[in-house]
Amino acid sequence: MKMRVDLTQTYGDFKLDVAFETGPGVTAIFGPSGSGKTTIIKMIAGLVHPDEGRVSMDETVLLDSSKRQSVAVHKRRIGYVFQDGRLFPHLSVARNIRFGGRFTKTPGATPESSVVELLGLGPLMHRLPGDLSGGERQRVALARALLSSPRLLLMDEPLAALDGPRKDEVLPYLEALRDETGVPILYVSHSVDEVARLAEHLILLRDGKIMLSGPTHELLSKPEALPFVGVRDAGSVLHATVVKHDADGLSQLSISGGTLVLPGIDADVGETLVIRILAQDVLISLEEPKGLSSRNILPAIVMSLHKGHGPGVAVSLRLGEDTLLARVTARAAQELQLRPELSCYAIVKATTVPRSSIGHIRNKPI
Amino acid sequence: MSLRPEEWAALVLSLKVSLWAVALSLPLAVLVAYLLARREFPGKGLLSAVVHVPLVLPPVVTGYLLLLTFGRNGAVGRWLEDTLGLVLAFRWTGAALAAAIMGFPLMVRAIRLAVEAVDPRLEEAAATLGAPPVARFVFVTLPLISPGILAGAVLGFAKAMGEFGATITFVANIPGQTQTLPSAIYAFLQVPGAETAAMRLVILSLVVAIGAVVISEWLSKRVAARIGRT
């Protein structure tokens, strides 16, 4: 599936003007509130009409304002998971998730029994939405959208209305859905954590315009992305394989540039994880440090430096095949004479990888 | 309390007139309420005014306008008689029409409030699941507004049972033909010594009204339980 999107819309002072393509897997549109991300997916779904635009999926044109052509919402076959779930309050969970089935002639790629199992809905089937927790409601909303056999799933901050523990409860289901159904997903979010865990492809949106786009792990490790992601949330995304669990609670993970020792990894040996290392948790040393408490000292090469506003400098480091983003002060960068091609050591504090930043990848379809 | 034949006739006629009035106008009331609550279209203000005007017009005026329009010499009345053989003036059918028109604004208001209480974003959600407009209405909106429809129907029925001014102007007060409960009470009150008969009909009206309220309460509880709103 290849979707092409080209949209412009003016609301007073705000001008939305975007053009992008998405393929299989999860593409995330990331931006602060008011950047226009929800408007974009509403236009793709047909719920909002742009001043001008064109949306096509493979050979099917869904919208072409130049030809005054627009396919009705219910004929687009695009599933939509809303932030607030929007379950039908008068229907049981079972009847909610079967709602779309009666309007589609194409049988769903995933049968109902698999979706129910995938999202753990078995015990909930006879309940009414009013009796469900926020996390359960979102899982039902995911199942309902999926069972309308969509060609594409749009997700509008499906976790934003949930508190921390509820987010952690639903995230694994989203990962399972991504890895096991093969339905392309366009995911809107303002949370770097979610985007880093779920999306293969990332579009950074600001004030209605696309600032940067590309594969998530590359983009988040780019120093230029730091101002858009935010100083606190900027960090690189690495793939790591669990090698060994030590008796003291630490686990060894192999990454392309060496071995990381991290605590509290809940995964089997051999499993591949997505981990995010925040830029502010990476230190740079020119010499191999001795007598340091951190176990994670990895040889790296400076690739580029990016000076933004304020006293910080974003430094991207080559670490094996991955890129690691570090944030240091401008003064430190100057005193260490950091420059491209400089060999150095990256120091990652073992306790700094937040739990929610560790995602699982199941039999990943590529 | 035993009723005399003409009293029975008034009760039965009132029930018949009211049930027909509600049954025939309810679907139209749902449609109009939905349009007024959800859609923007030219003439919306006019439609709203026409629907609501019986509420503020003196009932006698409404009855007289009905007679002018639907009487045997009225434009619509003649057409109905020529094509369908349907006569409204001075018949029970006319009483049903008068009751329906007088009750219509009450029904529309109750149903419109119910439609406005339904989150329109649920219909949006139904659309993204592939439901065409009619299906969105039938499977999402209609079940959710059913308590409002019920409330509207009860209000319309109560209004029809009590309707007097427009009815007596349009179809007069013919015992056994167009004499409804209120008309009968009015007629008895005009005759010296018939106060007992009038009182019997008053009590009867009370029984019917209270019965309608009790039944509607029970029904609305059942509906609320079924659509998951307690």
XYZ file of C-alpha atoms in Angstrom:
596
model
C 0.000 0.000 0.000
C 1.258 3.405 -0.933
C -0.667 6.495 0.058
C 0.026 9.918 -1.383
C -1.230 12.940 0.491
C -1.141 16.575 -0.551
C -3.263 19.025 1.430
C -3.607 22.765 1.940
C -6.011 24.569 4.187
C -6.095 28.054 5.657
C -7.823 28.846 8.949
C -7.295 32.542 9.670
C -3.589 32.896 10.414
C -2.943 29.169 10.409
C -1.953 27.577 7.139
C -1.699 23.834 6.738
C 0.416 22.813 3.786
C 1.706 19.257 3.669
C 2.679 16.650 1.113
C 3.903 13.191 2.016
C 3.769 9.514 1.158
C 3.296 6.582 3.451
C 3.880 2.892 2.929
C 3.282 -0.252 4.946
C 3.938 -0.343 8.677
C 3.441 2.508 11.111
C 4.018 6.100 10.069
C 3.735 8.652 12.841
C 2.881 12.312 12.522
C 4.525 13.960 15.483
C 3.967 17.524 16.577
C 2.742 19.729 19.393
C -0.974 20.373 19.817
C -2.197 22.902 17.278
C 0.337 21.806 14.657
C -2.415 20.395 12.443
C -1.843 16.655 12.861
C -5.443 15.732 13.659
C -6.679 17.927 10.804
C -4.487 15.966 8.393
C -5.912 12.578 9.327
C -9.454 13.936 9.426
C -8.927 15.077 5.843
C -7.589 11.662 4.879
C -10.662 10.043 6.461
C -12.936 12.533 4.692
C -14.325 14.026 7.917
C -12.904 17.450 7.058
C -12.497 18.909 3.584
C -9.337 20.793 2.664
C -9.334 23.961 0.562
C -7.236 22.078 -1.918
C -5.781 18.650 -1.930
C -5.333 15.197 -3.288
C -5.315 11.888 -1.456
C -4.757 8.592 -3.184
C -4.124 5.025 -2.077
C -2.336 2.943 -4.664
C -4.476 3.531 -7.779
C -7.593 4.721 -5.939
C -8.132 8.465 -5.755
C -10.006 9.366 -2.563
C -9.877 13.107 -2.945
C -8.984 15.411 -5.804
C -10.136 18.970 -5.259
C -9.020 20.013 -8.756
C -11.588 17.589 -10.187
C -14.111 18.255 -7.400
C -13.903 14.598 -6.579
C -14.279 13.261 -3.051
C -15.146 9.742 -1.966
C -17.673 9.694 0.919
C -16.314 8.824 4.375
C -18.112 5.490 4.536
C -16.764 4.394 1.159
C -13.096 5.160 1.834
C -12.381 2.004 3.837
C -10.150 3.866 6.215
C -10.445 2.896 9.866
C -10.222 5.620 12.492
C -9.340 5.168 16.144
C -10.385 8.286 18.027
C -8.674 9.695 21.083
C -11.839 9.231 23.132
C -12.743 5.802 21.742
C -16.223 6.819 20.621
C -17.725 3.422 21.301
C -21.461 3.134 20.755
C -22.834 3.353 24.311
C -25.949 1.300 23.570
C -24.111 -1.692 22.113
C -22.172 -4.434 23.892
C -18.470 -4.846 23.162
C -19.288 -7.729 20.817
C -21.827 -5.666 18.865
C -19.498 -2.664 18.820
C -16.666 -4.588 17.215
C -19.021 -6.245 14.700
C -20.521 -2.900 13.690
C -18.349 -2.365 10.611
C -18.630 -5.973 9.450
C -22.125 -5.627 8.041
C -21.122 -2.793 5.700
C -18.134 -4.436 4.084
C -18.180 -6.943 1.283
C -14.473 -7.656 1.568
C -13.845 -10.120 4.360
C -11.393 -8.783 6.915
C -7.765 -9.772 6.598
C -7.917 -10.761 10.254
C -10.862 -12.890 11.456
C -12.814 -11.738 14.494
C -11.554 -14.547 16.712
C -7.926 -13.544 16.098
C -8.644 -9.868 16.734
C -10.482 -10.708 19.964
C -7.544 -12.815 21.084
C -4.914 -10.318 19.938
C -6.528 -7.505 21.915
C -7.577 -9.657 24.877
C -11.281 -8.881 24.544
C -12.635 -12.349 25.347
C -13.837 -11.565 28.889
C -15.295 -8.195 27.845
C -17.535 -9.245 24.965
C -20.868 -8.930 26.807
C -20.048 -5.752 28.694
C -21.345 -2.301 27.749
C -18.826 0.500 27.056
C -19.942 2.335 30.197
C -18.569 -0.523 32.316
C -15.096 -0.546 30.731
C -11.908 1.139 31.898
C -10.242 3.700 29.616
C -7.639 1.184 28.468
C -10.243 -1.474 27.740
C -12.283 1.024 25.754
C -9.325 1.848 23.528
C -8.672 -1.846 22.919
C -12.311 -2.264 21.855
C -11.969 0.795 19.605
C -8.888 -0.778 17.984
C -10.750 -4.046 17.391
C -13.781 -2.230 16.004
C -11.703 -0.264 13.500
C -9.689 -3.332 12.521
C -12.783 -5.488 11.891
C -14.226 -3.012 9.392
C -11.462 -4.409 7.124
C -9.783 -1.074 6.438
C -7.021 -0.502 3.912
C -5.450 1.911 6.364
C -5.878 2.634 10.060
C -5.728 6.206 11.295
C -5.013 6.634 14.987
C -5.573 9.995 16.607
C -3.574 9.976 19.850
C -5.295 6.798 21.010
C -3.353 6.841 24.289
C -3.506 10.548 25.081
C -6.599 10.274 27.258
C -5.069 7.483 29.378
C -2.884 7.841 32.454
C 0.615 6.335 32.647
C -0.216 2.800 33.822
C -3.129 2.566 31.339
C -0.806 3.642 28.515
C 1.602 0.877 29.453
C -1.337 -1.526 29.445
C -2.447 -0.614 25.895
C 0.944 -0.090 24.220
C 1.792 -3.816 23.960
C -1.555 -4.353 22.195
C -0.695 -1.648 19.686
C 2.658 -3.327 19.060
C 0.935 -6.665 18.569
C -1.554 -5.084 16.172
C 1.291 -3.496 14.190
C 3.286 -6.701 13.970
C 0.522 -9.215 13.343
C -2.160 -7.650 11.178
C -0.173 -6.012 8.376
C -2.635 -3.102 8.124
C -0.732 0.138 7.483
C -1.159 2.654 10.277
C -0.909 6.430 10.326
C -0.400 7.359 13.960
C -0.772 10.880 15.310
C 0.917 11.716 18.579
C 2.698 14.336 20.609
C 4.492 11.730 22.714
C 8.040 10.852 21.666
C 7.860 7.679 23.754
C 4.937 6.286 21.766
C 6.317 7.348 18.420
C 9.749 5.872 19.176
C 8.223 2.574 20.234
C 5.644 2.171 17.517
C 6.581 3.970 14.336
C 8.996 2.908 11.633
C 8.579 6.189 9.833
C 8.238 9.641 11.288
C 6.929 12.977 10.068
C 7.752 15.979 12.240
C 5.044 18.609 11.950
C 5.187 22.161 13.224
C 2.693 24.975 12.515
C 1.057 23.079 9.662
C 4.303 22.295 7.833
C 6.501 19.231 7.662
C 9.884 20.006 9.208
C 11.604 16.664 8.765
C 10.629 13.148 7.840
C 12.343 9.787 7.579
C 12.853 6.471 9.355
C 12.175 6.962 13.075
C 15.515 5.733 14.431
C 17.476 7.858 11.956
C 15.353 10.929 12.431
C 15.305 10.892 16.225
C 19.095 10.565 16.217
C 19.515 13.579 13.957
C 20.724 16.680 15.779
C 18.483 18.829 13.547
C 15.435 17.050 14.962
C 16.218 18.082 18.515
C 14.438 21.452 18.467
C 11.256 19.820 17.174
C 11.318 16.884 19.534
C 12.234 19.011 22.529
C 15.406 19.066 24.600
C 14.026 16.810 27.304
C 12.539 14.209 25.012
C 15.205 14.070 22.325
C 16.970 10.763 22.140
C 18.027 8.066 19.768
C 16.253 4.820 19.070
C 18.316 1.641 18.937
C 17.513 -1.996 18.318
C 18.966 -4.247 20.973
C 19.007 -8.025 21.423
C 18.815 -9.519 24.892
C 21.985 -11.584 25.467
C 21.858 -12.558 29.111
C 20.117 -11.792 32.386
C 22.592 -11.482 35.251
C 21.833 -12.592 38.778
C 22.001 -9.038 40.150
C 19.016 -7.893 38.075
C 20.971 -6.340 35.238
C 20.639 -7.559 31.676
C 23.144 -7.486 28.870
C 21.905 -6.255 25.546
C 23.865 -6.341 22.354
C 23.646 -3.343 20.042
C 25.559 -2.790 16.834
C 28.207 -0.742 18.631
C 28.826 -2.980 21.642
C 27.045 -4.142 24.763
C 24.692 -2.215 27.036
C 24.007 -3.235 30.617
C 20.536 -2.184 31.744
C 18.347 -3.012 34.742
C 14.805 -4.302 34.742
C 14.512 -5.694 31.228
C 11.401 -7.832 30.973
C 12.112 -9.870 27.862
C 13.425 -13.298 26.962
C 17.004 -13.960 25.914
C 17.228 -13.595 22.148
C 14.341 -11.144 21.888
C 14.869 -7.876 20.002
C 13.851 -4.682 21.742
C 13.511 -1.077 20.687
C 15.201 1.128 23.240
C 15.388 4.863 23.397
C 18.334 6.602 24.981
C 17.695 10.229 25.858
C 20.271 12.693 24.561
C 20.625 14.304 27.962
C 21.627 10.957 29.482
C 24.635 10.453 27.215
C 28.010 11.853 28.247
C 31.018 12.258 25.986
C 34.590 11.570 27.032
C 37.688 11.946 24.838
C 39.576 9.224 26.709
C 38.328 5.911 27.936
C 37.247 6.721 31.471
C 38.548 4.571 34.320
C 36.929 4.160 37.712
C 33.543 5.429 36.531
C 30.396 3.980 38.016
C 28.709 3.524 34.643
C 29.121 0.127 32.966
C 28.117 1.463 29.591
C 31.183 3.007 28.007
C 31.133 2.632 24.251
C 33.632 3.776 21.641
C 32.013 6.205 19.175
C 32.835 8.738 16.486
C 31.431 12.253 16.306
C 29.372 12.674 13.143
C 27.920 16.152 13.418
C 27.130 18.937 15.813
C 24.041 21.080 15.808
C 23.753 24.242 17.779
C 20.216 25.261 18.584
C 18.844 27.983 20.812
C 20.169 28.137 24.351
C 23.365 26.800 25.788
C 23.121 23.257 24.446
C 24.679 21.511 21.487
C 23.292 18.314 20.001
C 26.028 15.881 19.019
C 25.358 12.841 16.933
C 27.719 9.936 17.443
C 28.287 6.914 15.270
C 27.985 3.806 17.371
C 28.486 0.757 15.190
C 25.662 1.024 12.643
C 23.521 3.159 14.906
C 23.497 6.825 15.681
C 23.491 7.984 19.266
C 22.413 11.499 20.125
C 24.098 13.327 22.986
C 23.372 16.739 24.355
C 26.217 18.692 25.883
C 26.723 22.349 26.719
C 28.255 24.606 24.115
C 31.108 25.310 26.521
C 31.898 21.615 26.888
C 31.767 21.141 23.135
C 34.269 23.931 22.716
C 36.629 22.790 25.468
C 36.619 19.208 24.176
C 36.998 20.560 20.638
C 34.270 18.272 19.399
C 34.258 18.046 15.614
C 33.216 15.533 12.971
C 35.347 12.362 12.714
C 36.660 12.755 16.266
C 36.963 9.486 18.162
C 35.501 9.511 21.644
C 33.616 7.446 24.228
C 29.897 7.644 24.834
C 28.827 6.981 28.409
C 25.229 5.880 29.015
C 23.977 5.711 32.566
C 22.523 2.254 33.170
C 19.371 3.431 34.915
C 18.405 6.101 32.456
C 16.388 4.191 29.903
C 12.779 4.786 30.935
C 10.728 1.618 31.102
C 8.071 2.926 28.781
C 10.735 3.561 26.159
C 11.413 -0.112 25.754
C 9.262 -1.713 23.126
C 8.970 -5.261 21.946
C 9.068 -6.396 18.360
C 7.348 -9.639 17.514
C 7.956 -11.535 14.284
C 8.386 -8.289 12.470
C 7.214 -8.251 8.850
C 9.622 -6.383 6.606
C -68.730 3.932 38.165
C -70.803 2.957 35.205
C -70.630 5.027 32.062
C -73.495 5.921 29.810
C -73.165 4.992 26.111
C -72.349 8.538 24.951
C -69.710 8.820 27.658
C -68.157 5.572 26.509
C -68.290 6.821 22.954
C -66.422 10.001 23.937
C -63.686 7.994 25.695
C -63.259 5.525 22.853
C -63.247 8.311 20.270
C -60.676 10.304 22.241
C -58.380 7.278 22.473
C -58.811 6.496 18.768
C -58.196 10.095 17.712
C -55.139 10.434 19.975
C -53.533 7.142 18.975
C -53.968 7.871 15.275
C -52.702 11.402 15.705
C -49.525 10.184 17.450
C -48.950 7.173 15.197
C -49.160 9.191 11.991
C -47.247 12.258 13.109
C -44.450 10.551 15.071
C -42.278 9.517 12.078
C -42.591 13.012 10.626
C -41.764 14.519 14.025
C -38.587 12.396 14.212
C -37.565 13.509 10.731
C -38.230 17.202 11.402
C -36.515 17.047 14.808
C -33.461 15.421 13.237
C -33.289 18.001 10.436
C -33.634 20.896 12.875
C -31.012 19.461 15.238
C -28.417 18.280 12.749
C -28.695 19.846 9.328
C -28.273 23.307 7.896
C -30.471 24.057 4.900
C -32.254 27.022 3.348
C -35.692 27.526 4.884
C -34.707 25.940 8.201
C -35.963 28.978 10.110
C -39.249 28.885 8.230
C -39.713 25.171 8.900
C -39.071 25.739 12.586
C -41.582 28.595 12.675
C -44.299 26.615 10.884
C -43.810 23.641 13.207
C -43.954 25.774 16.329
C -46.718 28.194 15.393
C -49.613 26.071 16.814
C -47.914 26.441 20.192
C -48.411 30.209 20.254
C -51.519 30.625 18.105
C -54.917 30.588 19.861
C -56.262 27.046 19.228
C -59.447 28.536 17.758
C -57.348 30.251 15.103
C -55.544 27.013 14.277
C -58.925 25.250 14.038
C -60.325 27.926 11.765
C -57.235 27.816 9.520
C -57.640 24.045 9.336
C -61.262 24.500 8.336
C -60.258 26.978 5.611
C -57.568 24.652 4.277
C -58.941 21.175 4.890
C -62.684 21.961 4.818
C -64.742 20.669 1.882
C -64.296 24.001 0.167
C -60.640 24.388 1.148
C -57.955 23.780 -1.461
C -56.419 20.756 0.208
C -59.732 19.467 1.571
C -61.330 19.370 -1.889
C -58.310 17.690 -3.410
C -58.295 15.033 -0.664
C -61.986 14.352 -1.199
C -61.670 14.175 -5.003
C -58.581 11.955 -5.129
C -58.679 9.862 -1.970
C -62.296 10.188 -0.941
C -61.037 11.416 2.419
C -63.189 13.958 4.262
C -61.713 15.657 7.313
C -64.101 18.464 8.300
C -66.666 17.409 10.915
C -65.307 13.843 11.010
C -63.149 12.017 13.542
C -60.293 12.030 10.988
C -60.304 15.809 11.206
C -60.132 15.582 14.993
C -57.050 13.389 14.584
C -55.486 15.938 12.212
C -56.179 18.796 14.632
C -54.756 16.794 17.535
C -51.683 15.878 15.521
C -50.989 19.462 14.527
C -51.452 20.771 18.049
C -49.223 18.061 19.522
C -46.568 18.220 16.790
C -44.431 21.045 18.256
C -44.302 19.267 21.619
C -43.160 16.035 19.987
C -40.562 17.806 17.837
C -39.139 19.659 20.834
C -38.765 16.515 22.952
C -37.170 14.537 20.124
C -34.948 17.424 19.055
C -33.532 17.681 22.580
C -32.794 13.953 22.476
C -31.034 14.255 19.088
C -28.960 17.159 20.350
C -27.910 15.066 23.357
C -26.445 12.388 21.085
C -22.785 13.065 20.351
C -22.654 13.692 16.577
C -19.149 12.291 16.641
C -20.683 8.854 17.175
C -22.256 9.178 13.731
C -18.836 10.216 12.424
C -17.356 7.087 13.985
C -20.074 4.995 12.322
C -19.203 6.586 8.966
C -15.538 5.623 9.320
C -16.725 2.057 9.945
C -18.412 2.044 6.543
C -21.988 2.879 7.550
C -23.932 4.895 4.946
C -26.062 7.818 6.240
C -29.317 5.893 6.697
C -27.553 3.087 8.571
C -25.846 5.616 10.849
C -29.275 6.955 11.751
C -30.946 3.575 12.185
C -28.189 1.812 14.142
C -26.696 4.677 16.149
C -28.901 7.752 16.440
C -32.318 6.108 16.529
C -31.588 3.721 19.428
C -29.952 6.528 21.394
C -32.889 8.925 20.940
C -35.561 6.298 21.612
C -36.225 7.634 25.155
C -36.789 11.078 23.607
C -39.108 9.628 20.975
C -41.056 7.895 23.715
C -41.277 11.089 25.738
C -42.405 12.964 22.627
C -45.052 10.354 21.891
C -46.430 10.572 25.442
C -46.535 14.358 25.292
C -48.232 14.229 21.900
C -50.751 11.707 23.177
C -51.519 13.779 26.260
C -51.920 16.902 24.146
C -54.228 15.016 21.741
C -56.388 13.726 24.617
C -56.789 17.257 25.942
C -57.070 19.139 22.664
C -60.270 21.175 22.581
C -60.147 24.566 20.870
C -58.878 23.585 17.428
C -60.914 20.381 17.457
C -64.278 21.998 18.247
C -63.651 24.712 15.644
C -62.626 22.299 12.896
C -64.884 19.294 13.493
C -67.552 20.697 15.895
C -69.010 18.635 18.741
C -71.143 15.840 17.300
C -71.862 13.091 19.860
C -70.587 9.708 18.656
C -68.740 11.276 15.722
C -66.497 14.126 16.799
C -67.296 14.474 20.479
C -64.039 13.793 22.319
C -63.701 13.770 26.112
C -63.016 17.513 26.466
C -65.835 18.352 24.057
C -68.179 16.085 26.014
C -67.221 17.703 29.318
C -67.798 21.091 27.751
C -71.193 19.960 26.437
C -72.288 18.597 29.827
C -71.244 21.800 31.543
C -73.583 23.733 29.234
C -76.580 21.695 30.456
C -78.058 22.403 33.933
C -77.911 19.325 36.200
C -75.316 17.421 34.204
C -72.459 18.231 36.586
C -72.303 14.587 37.792
C -71.826 13.372 34.242
C -69.171 16.019 33.660
C -67.432 14.975 36.895
C -67.398 11.313 35.768
C -65.636 12.338 32.561
C -63.206 14.529 34.499
C -62.277 11.540 36.681
C -61.970 9.426 33.544
C -59.602 11.996 32.023
C -57.495 11.914 35.168
C -57.306 8.106 35.081
C -56.232 8.090 31.422
C -53.637 10.838 31.995
C -52.111 9.192 35.066
C -52.160 5.809 33.320
C -50.281 7.273 30.354
C -47.634 8.776 32.618
C -47.153 5.520 34.563
C -46.871 3.463 31.374
C -44.388 5.890 29.835
C -42.227 5.882 32.994
C -42.124 2.103 32.912
C -41.325 2.034 29.185
C -38.594 4.647 29.462
C -36.921 2.672 32.268
C -36.919 -0.403 30.068
C -35.526 1.531 27.108
C -32.857 3.169 29.262
C -31.750 -0.218 30.564
C -31.600 -1.603 27.055
C -29.432 1.197 25.653
C -27.094 1.127 28.626
C -28.012 4.385 30.270
C -29.171 3.963 33.818
